[in-house]
Coordinates of C-alpha atoms in Angstrom, one line a residue:
M1 CA 278.8 20.7 -8.4
T2 CA 276.6 17.8 -7.2
K3 CA 277.0 15.2 -4.5
R4 CA 275.1 12.0 -3.9
N5 CA 273.4 11.9 -0.5
K6 CA 271.2 9.5 1.4
G7 CA 268.3 12.0 1.0
G8 CA 268.8 12.6 -2.7
F9 CA 271.6 14.4 -4.7
L10 CA 272.8 17.8 -3.7
I11 CA 273.4 20.8 -6.0
D12 CA 275.8 23.5 -4.7
N13 CA 275.6 27.2 -5.7
L14 CA 272.4 27.1 -7.6
V15 CA 271.5 30.6 -8.8
I16 CA 267.8 31.4 -8.6
T17 CA 266.6 33.4 -11.6
D18 CA 262.8 33.6 -11.6
Y19 CA 259.6 32.7 -10.0
A20 CA 257.4 29.7 -11.0
N21 CA 253.9 28.6 -10.4
E22 CA 252.8 26.9 -7.2
G23 CA 254.9 29.4 -5.1
K24 CA 258.2 28.0 -6.1
A25 CA 261.3 29.6 -7.7
I26 CA 263.5 28.5 -10.6
G27 CA 267.2 27.7 -11.0
R28 CA 268.9 25.8 -13.8
F29 CA 271.5 23.1 -13.6
E30 CA 273.0 21.2 -16.5
G31 CA 270.1 22.2 -18.8
K32 CA 267.5 21.1 -16.3
V33 CA 264.9 23.3 -14.5
I34 CA 265.1 23.1 -10.8
F35 CA 262.0 24.2 -8.8
V36 CA 262.9 25.3 -5.3
D37 CA 260.7 26.0 -2.3
G38 CA 261.3 29.2 -0.3
A39 CA 263.7 30.8 -2.8
M40 CA 263.5 34.0 -4.8
P41 CA 265.5 35.6 -7.7
G42 CA 268.9 36.7 -6.5
D43 CA 269.4 33.8 -4.0
V44 CA 272.3 31.5 -4.4
V45 CA 271.6 28.2 -2.6
D46 CA 272.7 24.7 -2.0
V47 CA 269.7 22.4 -2.4
R48 CA 268.7 18.8 -1.9
V49 CA 266.7 17.2 -4.8
Y50 CA 263.7 15.2 -3.6
F51 CA 262.0 14.6 -6.9
N52 CA 263.9 14.1 -10.1
K53 CA 262.7 13.8 -13.7
K54 CA 264.5 14.0 -17.1
D55 CA 263.7 17.7 -17.7
F56 CA 263.1 19.1 -14.3
A57 CA 263.6 18.4 -10.6
E58 CA 262.2 19.7 -7.3
A59 CA 264.4 20.6 -4.4
R60 CA 264.6 22.1 -0.9
I61 CA 267.2 24.6 0.3
I62 CA 269.7 23.3 2.8
N63 CA 272.1 26.3 2.8
F64 CA 272.1 29.9 1.6
R65 CA 275.4 31.0 -0.1
E66 CA 273.8 34.4 -0.9
K67 CA 270.5 35.9 -0.1
A68 CA 268.6 38.3 -2.5
A69 CA 269.0 41.9 -1.5
Q70 CA 265.2 42.4 -1.4
R71 CA 264.5 39.2 0.7
L72 CA 262.3 39.9 3.7
S73 CA 262.3 38.1 7.1
P74 CA 259.0 36.1 7.3
V75 CA 256.5 37.3 9.8
C76 CA 255.4 33.8 10.8
K77 CA 257.6 31.4 12.8
H78 CA 256.0 28.4 11.0
F79 CA 256.9 29.8 7.6
T80 CA 259.6 27.2 6.7
Y81 CA 257.3 24.2 7.2
C82 CA 253.7 25.4 7.0
G83 CA 253.3 25.9 3.2
G84 CA 250.4 28.2 3.6
C85 CA 252.0 31.6 2.9
K86 CA 254.9 30.6 0.7
W87 CA 255.9 34.2 -0.3
Q88 CA 256.3 35.9 3.1
H89 CA 260.0 36.4 2.1
V90 CA 259.0 38.3 -1.1
P91 CA 258.1 42.0 -1.1
Y92 CA 254.4 42.3 -1.8
A93 CA 254.9 44.6 -4.8
E94 CA 257.1 41.9 -6.4
Q95 CA 254.5 39.3 -5.7
L96 CA 252.0 41.4 -7.6
L97 CA 254.3 41.8 -10.6
F98 CA 254.8 38.1 -10.9
K99 CA 251.2 37.3 -10.6
E100 CA 250.3 39.8 -13.3
R101 CA 253.0 38.5 -15.6
M102 CA 251.9 34.9 -14.9
V103 CA 248.4 35.7 -16.1
H104 CA 249.6 37.5 -19.2
D105 CA 252.0 34.7 -20.1
T106 CA 249.5 32.0 -19.5
I107 CA 246.8 33.5 -21.7
K108 CA 249.2 34.6 -24.4
H109 CA 251.3 31.5 -24.7
M110 CA 249.0 28.7 -23.5
G111 CA 245.7 30.2 -24.8
K112 CA 247.3 31.9 -27.8
V113 CA 244.7 34.6 -27.3
D114 CA 245.1 38.3 -28.0
V115 CA 243.9 40.7 -25.2
A116 CA 243.1 44.2 -26.3
E117 CA 243.8 45.8 -22.8
W118 CA 245.7 44.3 -19.9
E119 CA 244.6 46.1 -16.8
P120 CA 246.9 46.3 -13.7
I121 CA 246.4 43.8 -11.0
I122 CA 244.3 44.9 -8.0
G123 CA 246.4 44.3 -4.9
S124 CA 245.1 43.6 -1.4
E125 CA 245.0 46.4 1.1
N126 CA 245.8 43.8 3.8
E127 CA 248.7 41.5 3.4
Y128 CA 247.9 39.6 6.5
R129 CA 244.7 38.7 8.5
Y130 CA 242.6 38.8 5.3
R131 CA 240.9 35.4 5.6
N132 CA 237.5 35.1 7.1
K133 CA 237.7 31.3 7.2
L134 CA 240.4 28.9 8.5
E135 CA 240.3 25.1 9.0
F136 CA 242.5 23.3 11.5
A137 CA 243.2 19.6 12.0
F138 CA 243.8 17.6 15.2
S139 CA 246.4 14.9 15.2
N140 CA 247.6 12.6 18.0
R141 CA 251.2 13.0 16.8
R142 CA 252.6 16.3 15.7
W143 CA 254.9 16.5 12.7
V144 CA 258.4 17.8 13.5
P145 CA 261.1 18.3 10.8
N146 CA 264.1 16.1 11.3
E147 CA 266.5 19.0 11.6
I148 CA 264.9 20.2 14.9
L149 CA 263.7 16.8 16.2
T150 CA 264.8 16.4 19.8
V151 CA 264.1 14.1 22.7
A152 CA 261.5 16.5 23.9
H153 CA 259.8 16.5 20.5
A154 CA 259.9 12.7 20.4
Q155 CA 257.3 12.4 23.1
N156 CA 254.6 12.2 20.4
K157 CA 252.8 15.4 21.5
P158 CA 249.5 16.0 19.8
A159 CA 248.9 18.8 17.3
L160 CA 246.2 21.3 16.3
G161 CA 247.2 23.1 13.1
Y162 CA 247.6 22.6 9.4
H163 CA 248.3 19.5 7.3
I164 CA 251.8 19.4 5.8
Q165 CA 251.4 20.0 2.1
G166 CA 251.2 16.7 0.3
F167 CA 250.6 14.6 3.4
W168 CA 247.1 13.7 4.6
D169 CA 248.4 12.2 7.9
K170 CA 250.9 14.8 9.0
V171 CA 249.9 17.9 11.0
L172 CA 252.1 20.9 11.9
H173 CA 251.2 22.3 15.3
V174 CA 250.4 26.0 15.0
D175 CA 250.8 28.4 17.9
E176 CA 250.0 31.5 15.9
C177 CA 248.6 32.1 12.4
H178 CA 248.6 35.6 10.8
L179 CA 245.9 34.9 8.2
Q180 CA 242.8 35.7 10.3
N181 CA 241.9 38.2 13.0
E182 CA 241.5 37.4 16.6
P183 CA 240.0 35.6 18.5
T184 CA 241.2 32.8 16.2
N185 CA 244.6 32.2 17.8
A186 CA 243.1 32.5 21.3
I187 CA 240.3 30.1 20.6
R188 CA 242.6 27.5 18.9
N189 CA 245.2 27.6 21.7
A190 CA 242.5 27.4 24.4
V191 CA 240.9 24.3 22.8
Y192 CA 244.3 22.7 22.5
Q193 CA 245.1 23.4 26.2
Y194 CA 241.7 22.2 27.4
A195 CA 241.9 19.0 25.3
T196 CA 245.4 18.1 26.5
E197 CA 244.6 18.9 30.2
K198 CA 241.4 16.9 30.1
G199 CA 243.0 14.0 28.3
L200 CA 240.8 14.1 25.2
S201 CA 242.0 11.9 22.3
F202 CA 243.3 13.6 19.2
Y203 CA 242.6 12.0 15.8
D204 CA 244.9 9.3 14.3
A205 CA 244.4 9.5 10.6
R206 CA 246.0 6.1 9.9
Q207 CA 244.2 4.2 12.6
Q208 CA 240.9 6.2 12.2
Q209 CA 240.7 6.6 15.9
G210 CA 240.5 9.6 18.3
L211 CA 237.7 12.0 19.3
L212 CA 238.9 15.4 18.0
R213 CA 239.1 15.7 14.2
N214 CA 238.8 19.2 12.9
M215 CA 237.9 22.8 13.8
M216 CA 236.7 25.5 11.4
L217 CA 236.6 29.2 12.4
R218 CA 235.0 32.1 10.6
V219 CA 235.7 35.6 11.8
L220 CA 233.9 38.3 9.8
R221 CA 234.4 42.1 9.4
T222 CA 231.2 42.5 11.3
G223 CA 232.9 41.0 14.3
E224 CA 230.8 37.8 14.3
V225 CA 232.5 34.5 15.0
L226 CA 231.4 31.0 13.9
I227 CA 232.9 27.7 15.1
L228 CA 232.4 24.2 13.8
L229 CA 234.1 21.4 15.7
T230 CA 234.1 18.0 14.2
F231 CA 234.3 14.8 16.3
K232 CA 234.9 11.2 15.4
E233 CA 232.0 10.0 17.5
N234 CA 229.4 11.3 19.9
T235 CA 230.7 11.0 23.5
P236 CA 230.0 12.6 26.9
D237 CA 233.3 14.6 26.5
I238 CA 231.8 16.8 23.7
L239 CA 229.4 19.0 25.7
P240 CA 231.8 20.1 28.4
L241 CA 234.2 21.2 25.7
L242 CA 231.5 23.2 24.0
E243 CA 230.4 24.7 27.3
F244 CA 234.0 25.7 28.0
L245 CA 234.1 27.6 24.7
K246 CA 230.8 29.2 25.2
S247 CA 231.8 30.6 28.7
R248 CA 235.4 31.4 27.9
F249 CA 234.6 33.3 24.6
P250 CA 231.3 35.1 24.8
E251 CA 232.2 36.8 21.5
I252 CA 231.4 33.5 19.7
T253 CA 228.2 34.2 17.7
S254 CA 227.5 30.7 16.5
L255 CA 228.8 27.5 18.1
N256 CA 228.3 24.2 16.2
Y257 CA 229.5 20.7 16.0
A258 CA 229.3 17.6 13.8
I259 CA 230.1 13.9 14.0
N260 CA 232.2 12.5 11.2
A261 CA 232.8 8.7 11.3
K262 CA 233.9 8.7 7.6
R263 CA 237.5 8.2 6.5
N264 CA 237.6 11.6 4.8
D265 CA 237.3 15.1 6.3
S266 CA 234.7 16.5 3.9
M267 CA 232.1 18.5 5.8
S268 CA 229.5 19.1 3.0
D269 CA 227.6 15.8 3.7
L270 CA 227.7 16.0 7.5
Q271 CA 224.7 16.9 9.7
V272 CA 225.7 20.0 11.7
I273 CA 224.3 20.3 15.2
H274 CA 223.8 23.9 16.4
Y275 CA 224.9 24.2 20.1
S276 CA 224.6 27.9 21.1
G277 CA 224.1 31.4 19.7
K278 CA 222.7 31.9 16.2
P279 CA 222.8 29.2 13.6
Y280 CA 224.5 31.6 11.2
I281 CA 226.7 34.7 11.0
T282 CA 226.2 37.7 8.8
E283 CA 228.8 39.4 6.6
M284 CA 228.4 42.8 4.8
L285 CA 229.7 43.2 1.3
D286 CA 229.2 46.6 -0.5
G287 CA 226.0 47.2 1.4
L288 CA 224.6 43.7 1.0
Q289 CA 224.0 41.2 3.8
F290 CA 225.0 37.5 3.5
R291 CA 224.1 34.9 6.0
I292 CA 226.8 32.3 6.3
S293 CA 226.0 28.9 7.9
P294 CA 228.6 26.4 8.9
Q295 CA 228.6 24.6 5.6
S296 CA 228.0 27.7 3.3
F297 CA 230.5 28.7 0.7
F298 CA 231.6 32.4 0.9
Q299 CA 234.6 34.2 -0.5
T300 CA 237.3 33.9 2.1
N301 CA 238.7 37.4 1.6
T302 CA 235.7 39.8 1.9
R303 CA 237.5 43.0 1.2
Q304 CA 239.0 41.6 -2.1
A305 CA 235.7 40.0 -3.0
E306 CA 234.3 43.6 -3.1
Q307 CA 237.1 44.6 -5.5
L308 CA 236.4 41.5 -7.6
Y309 CA 232.6 42.1 -7.8
R310 CA 233.1 45.8 -8.6
K311 CA 235.3 44.8 -11.5
I312 CA 232.7 42.3 -12.7
K313 CA 230.0 45.0 -12.5
E314 CA 232.3 47.4 -14.4
Y315 CA 232.9 44.9 -17.2
A316 CA 229.2 44.0 -17.4
G317 CA 228.3 47.6 -18.1
L318 CA 224.7 47.1 -17.0
K319 CA 222.2 49.8 -17.9
G320 CA 219.2 48.3 -16.0
G321 CA 217.4 46.5 -18.7
E322 CA 219.6 43.5 -19.2
L323 CA 219.0 39.8 -18.6
V324 CA 222.1 38.2 -17.0
Y325 CA 223.0 34.5 -16.6
D326 CA 225.3 33.7 -13.7
L327 CA 226.8 30.3 -14.3
Y328 CA 228.4 28.3 -11.4
T329 CA 226.6 30.8 -9.2
G330 CA 227.4 29.0 -5.9
T331 CA 225.6 30.8 -3.1
G332 CA 224.6 33.5 -5.5
S333 CA 226.8 36.4 -4.3
I334 CA 227.7 37.7 -7.8
A335 CA 224.1 37.3 -9.0
I336 CA 222.7 39.2 -6.0
Y337 CA 225.4 41.9 -6.3
L338 CA 224.6 42.5 -10.0
A339 CA 220.8 42.2 -9.6
R340 CA 220.6 45.8 -8.3
Y341 CA 221.8 47.0 -11.8
A342 CA 220.0 44.5 -14.2
A343 CA 216.4 43.7 -15.1
K344 CA 216.8 40.0 -14.1
V345 CA 219.6 37.6 -13.1
V346 CA 219.4 33.8 -13.5
G347 CA 221.9 31.9 -11.4
V348 CA 222.7 28.2 -12.1
E349 CA 224.4 25.8 -9.7
Y350 CA 224.4 22.0 -9.3
I351 CA 224.8 22.0 -5.5
E352 CA 221.3 22.3 -4.0
P353 CA 222.3 23.6 -0.5
A354 CA 224.2 26.4 -2.2
I355 CA 221.1 27.4 -4.1
I356 CA 219.1 27.4 -0.8
D357 CA 221.6 29.8 0.6
A358 CA 221.4 32.0 -2.5
R359 CA 217.6 32.3 -2.3
L360 CA 217.8 33.1 1.4
N361 CA 220.4 35.8 0.8
A362 CA 218.4 37.3 -2.1
S363 CA 215.3 37.5 0.2
L364 CA 217.4 39.0 3.0
N365 CA 218.5 41.8 0.7
N366 CA 215.0 42.3 -0.7
I367 CA 216.2 41.2 -4.2
D368 CA 213.3 39.9 -6.1
N369 CA 214.7 39.8 -9.7
C370 CA 217.0 36.8 -9.1
T371 CA 216.0 33.3 -10.1
F372 CA 218.2 30.4 -8.9
I373 CA 218.2 27.1 -10.6
V374 CA 219.6 23.7 -9.4
K375 CA 221.1 22.1 -12.5
D376 CA 224.2 20.4 -13.7
M377 CA 226.0 23.1 -15.7
A378 CA 227.0 20.7 -18.5
D379 CA 223.3 20.1 -19.3
A380 CA 221.8 23.4 -18.2
L381 CA 221.8 25.7 -21.2
T382 CA 219.3 23.9 -23.4
D383 CA 216.8 25.4 -25.8
E384 CA 214.1 24.7 -23.3
F385 CA 216.0 26.5 -20.6
V386 CA 216.6 29.6 -22.8
N387 CA 212.9 29.6 -23.9
Q388 CA 211.8 29.6 -20.3
H389 CA 214.2 32.2 -18.9
G390 CA 215.1 34.3 -22.0
K391 CA 218.2 34.8 -24.0
P392 CA 220.9 36.6 -21.9
D393 CA 222.5 39.8 -22.9
V394 CA 225.4 39.1 -20.5
V395 CA 226.8 35.9 -19.1
I396 CA 229.0 35.7 -16.0
T397 CA 230.9 32.4 -15.7
D398 CA 232.9 31.6 -12.6
P399 CA 233.8 27.9 -12.8
P400 CA 235.9 25.8 -10.5
R401 CA 239.7 25.3 -11.1
A402 CA 239.0 22.7 -13.8
G403 CA 237.4 25.4 -15.9
M404 CA 234.2 25.1 -17.9
H405 CA 232.9 21.8 -19.1
P406 CA 233.3 21.5 -22.9
K407 CA 229.5 21.3 -23.2
V408 CA 229.2 24.7 -21.4
V409 CA 231.7 26.3 -23.9
E410 CA 229.7 24.9 -26.8
S411 CA 226.5 26.2 -25.3
L412 CA 228.0 29.7 -24.9
R413 CA 229.1 29.6 -28.6
S414 CA 225.5 28.7 -29.6
L415 CA 223.9 31.1 -27.2
S416 CA 226.1 34.0 -28.4
P417 CA 225.4 36.6 -25.7
E418 CA 226.9 40.1 -26.5
K419 CA 229.2 39.9 -23.4
I420 CA 230.8 37.1 -21.4
I421 CA 232.6 37.9 -18.2
Y422 CA 234.9 35.0 -17.3
V423 CA 236.0 34.9 -13.7
S424 CA 238.7 32.3 -13.0
C425 CA 240.9 31.1 -10.1
N426 CA 243.1 29.1 -12.6
P427 CA 244.6 31.1 -15.5
A428 CA 245.6 27.9 -17.3
T429 CA 242.1 26.5 -17.7
Q430 CA 240.8 30.0 -18.4
A431 CA 243.3 30.3 -21.2
R432 CA 242.2 26.9 -22.6
D433 CA 238.5 28.0 -22.6
L434 CA 239.3 31.4 -24.1
Q435 CA 241.0 29.7 -26.9
M436 CA 237.9 27.6 -27.6
L437 CA 235.8 30.8 -27.8
D438 CA 238.4 32.9 -29.7
D439 CA 236.8 32.7 -33.1
K440 CA 233.5 34.0 -31.8
Y441 CA 234.7 36.3 -29.0
A442 CA 237.4 39.0 -28.7
V443 CA 238.9 39.4 -25.3
I444 CA 238.6 43.1 -24.6
K445 CA 240.1 43.4 -21.1
S446 CA 241.7 41.3 -18.5
C447 CA 242.3 42.2 -14.9
P448 CA 243.8 40.0 -12.1
V449 CA 242.6 40.4 -8.5
D450 CA 244.9 39.3 -5.7
M451 CA 242.7 37.4 -3.3
F452 CA 245.5 35.7 -1.3
P453 CA 248.7 37.7 -0.6
H454 CA 251.8 35.6 0.0
T455 CA 250.5 32.7 -2.1
H456 CA 250.4 32.1 -5.8
H457 CA 246.6 32.1 -5.9
L458 CA 244.5 34.8 -7.6
E459 CA 241.4 35.5 -9.6
N460 CA 241.4 36.8 -13.1
V461 CA 238.5 38.6 -14.8
A462 CA 238.2 38.7 -18.5
L463 CA 235.7 40.6 -20.6
L464 CA 234.7 38.9 -23.9
S465 CA 232.7 40.7 -26.6
L466 CA 230.9 39.0 -29.5
R467 CA 232.8 39.5 -32.7

């Protein structure tokens, strides 16, 4: 049964039958697929459709008729609205089964590629507090859902928390987040209390006004803590806040700030000002040290990064005499990890600051058989490049979500290394690229690694062998 409603039409007694990508679940109504946030197979729900197309619609739950027997109570009080950990209500074992099936289905049906051996997904030992990096936004007006909006909420209180998914100008205030170890919550709440008591202005994304913009925290397994606060402009109010943090939290290893007068929140092009402590923090990964500065990229789940890199090493099967290319090397963590087992590793990346970090980390670990090159991947693998660095025995490729550039795929076909290990955070683009390599390479093994429990995100590692 459906009813028209001011907020969109309603569907009663929708039976949820399966999971879908992007953390949603699926029901069917009159031949149409309905994607529902916060549902799971076994639920029977009333929903309100907020996006409607001919073949599918997207909806939100407004009432439960029945709840799935295996449904869990979410750990986080912000679960309904945050959007960060969409599967807290789903048992972790069930999450892993779906992720594994999603990888298989994507590669088989979208890529139309045969895989000789599907290895079981590698789950995370920690379901919560697994992230070493979190970013929070300040807003002069916190977002409050209509169903709990009260006179007290209507006072336009400021917020320090996460952007509401799909809205660049709406921020959900967060009291506690379960994704990172302490002192994250203590620091965030102390900054909020200090700022409100001192009358510091929180950012207004629409008006482009307000002092406090963003706060990034890194908390490592080594116990080291890095903070980067971003301000709209340089004012006398900044230093007292930094001094407050320094004295209140002596465990902060590296305290930094930046001024961002741009419209967007990107930090890669900002000049970071080091305030106190060390200008970096150090993480340990399988016996290797990695220095992480405020703008460095590093895997956000260190424990699972170890699992991922061990699987890459296993698939590479290095004997000690191989030349390895590491494409999209980033800050060189995979290249440095493998360099202990190969004759030489050549890492290629187009972001120069990342290559600077890679060279520094190689030196820090006394790795002298890594060469890091700054080059656009689409134009990197030329005959001149190969003549200079040698023809690789093994190629590691770990592209962004968009997958490999077609020129890179063509270069790999021409280069014809014996093995390719394809690491992907997006099975759909990985499937596309595997299909383009299928006539030259057989996919021997595939293994998903769950980097982000309670989300739909993962990494998949595929081993390709020259036919």
